[in-house]
Amino acid sequence: MEGSNVTLVVEFILLGFIDLPSLQGFLFGIFLVIYLSILLGNGLIILITKTDPSLQTPIYYFLGNFSFLEICYASVTVPRMLADLWTHNRNISLWACATQLCLFLILGVTECFLLTVMAYDRYVAICKPLYYFLIMKHNVCVGLVVGSWILGIPVVIGLTYQIFSLPFCDSTELNQVFCDIYPVLQVACGDTSMNELSVYADVVFFGIIPFILILNSYIRIITTILKLPSATGRSKAFSTCSSHLIVVCLFYGSGLIEYLQSKSSYSGIRNKIFSLFYTIVTPMVNPMIYSLRNKDFIEAMRKPFSKCIR
């Protein structure tokens, strides 16, 4: 970006869906419905897992925390997106942009770790069933959840500070619907290779390594399941972890494609689709995946309605 003037940036412009002026109202309605679905679906999971006595087990403790995380994850980006579509004012201050990016990354890292914890829970439940409640004690579960939330905070804050300490050029237009790493790096002046290297290192540590641990858990799970003598037992064992495996594929499939690239290869249209997928589509479908494929959860949902009918 040689020859560009360095400016004192106080705000950015989120281009969002500026190239679709006739669809602004339609997109606002779609994203509003999706966001309300995220709040309602994940809120219902939190309520049921907290109040139903039959669901007071580690797997549902993790599920309730995961649903709360999904609400937070969507709330960092979607309300701002809705406001931009409604008011057509796409300006965002540097501090607001940095805060949004920092929170977004913290929650993304938390999701990676929490999905890993949930995979470990399924590994213990299927491969070491006799020791399940001995290993997955309540204080252990709480420690795993708290660790998932706080482990990445210092590194993410450091990465965010590093990115927003860069000098920025004349153009402050971010070709994205929210503040993300590569759109911000694209408007930075000078050499950003060290910043990209930091991003790759963080992706490996907070994304690839947890993903490998998840794969390791499921390799052991599948090996154990295949050794079961009963077809019914194998089917039941597969059903207890299939929902989590689907969510892992959805989240990691879109997230790794988004961040395992260079600044120069970043494509606005393609990456908007991927970013929308793991920021709003995945949190929206997670409640449906877990509830529709879980007999215990379906039974827990039926109880309040059956009481009302009586």
Short mmCIF file of C-alpha atoms in Angstrom, two decimals, residues 35-52 55-56 60 63-68 70-71 283-284 286-288 290-292 296-305:
data_model
loop_
_atom_site.label_atom_id
_atom_site.label_comp_id
_atom_site.label_asym_id
_atom_site.label_seq_id
_atom_site.Cartn_x
_atom_site.Cartn_y
_atom_site.Cartn_z
CA TYR A 35 -31.76 -13.25 15.90
CA LEU A 36 -35.07 -13.72 17.72
CA SER A 37 -34.89 -17.44 16.89
CA ILE A 38 -31.39 -17.58 18.41
CA LEU A 39 -32.58 -15.87 21.58
CA LEU A 40 -35.72 -18.01 21.87
CA GLY A 41 -34.17 -21.38 20.97
CA ASN A 42 -31.04 -21.09 23.07
CA GLY A 43 -32.94 -19.40 25.90
CA LEU A 44 -35.33 -22.35 25.99
CA ILE A 45 -32.40 -24.77 26.25
CA ILE A 46 -30.93 -22.77 29.16
CA LEU A 47 -34.29 -22.70 30.96
CA ILE A 48 -35.00 -26.41 30.54
CA THR A 49 -31.49 -27.59 31.45
CA LYS A 50 -31.57 -25.44 34.60
CA THR A 51 -35.06 -26.36 35.81
CA ASP A 52 -35.68 -29.99 34.82
CA LEU A 55 -31.27 -32.98 33.10
CA GLN A 56 -28.97 -32.13 36.00
CA TYR A 60 -26.69 -30.71 29.97
CA LEU A 63 -25.17 -27.62 26.82
CA GLY A 64 -26.75 -24.83 28.91
CA ASN A 65 -23.44 -22.95 28.98
CA PHE A 66 -22.99 -23.52 25.26
CA SER A 67 -26.43 -22.05 24.54
CA PHE A 68 -25.61 -18.99 26.66
CA GLU A 70 -24.32 -18.78 21.40
CA ILE A 71 -26.61 -15.96 22.54
CA PRO A 283 -26.26 -20.42 16.70
CA MET A 284 -29.75 -20.57 15.15
CA ASN A 286 -27.81 -25.49 17.30
CA PRO A 287 -31.00 -25.63 19.45
CA MET A 288 -32.81 -27.56 16.72
CA TYR A 290 -29.64 -30.72 20.02
CA SER A 291 -33.35 -30.80 20.82
CA LEU A 292 -34.64 -32.78 17.83
CA ASP A 296 -34.31 -36.81 27.01
CA PHE A 297 -34.50 -33.17 25.99
CA ILE A 298 -37.69 -33.69 23.98
CA GLU A 299 -39.28 -35.42 26.96
CA ALA A 300 -38.22 -32.55 29.24
CA MET A 301 -39.88 -30.05 26.86
CA ARG A 302 -43.10 -32.05 26.83
CA LYS A 303 -43.52 -31.95 30.62
CA PRO A 304 -44.56 -28.26 30.96
CA PHE A 305 -46.96 -28.52 28.02
#
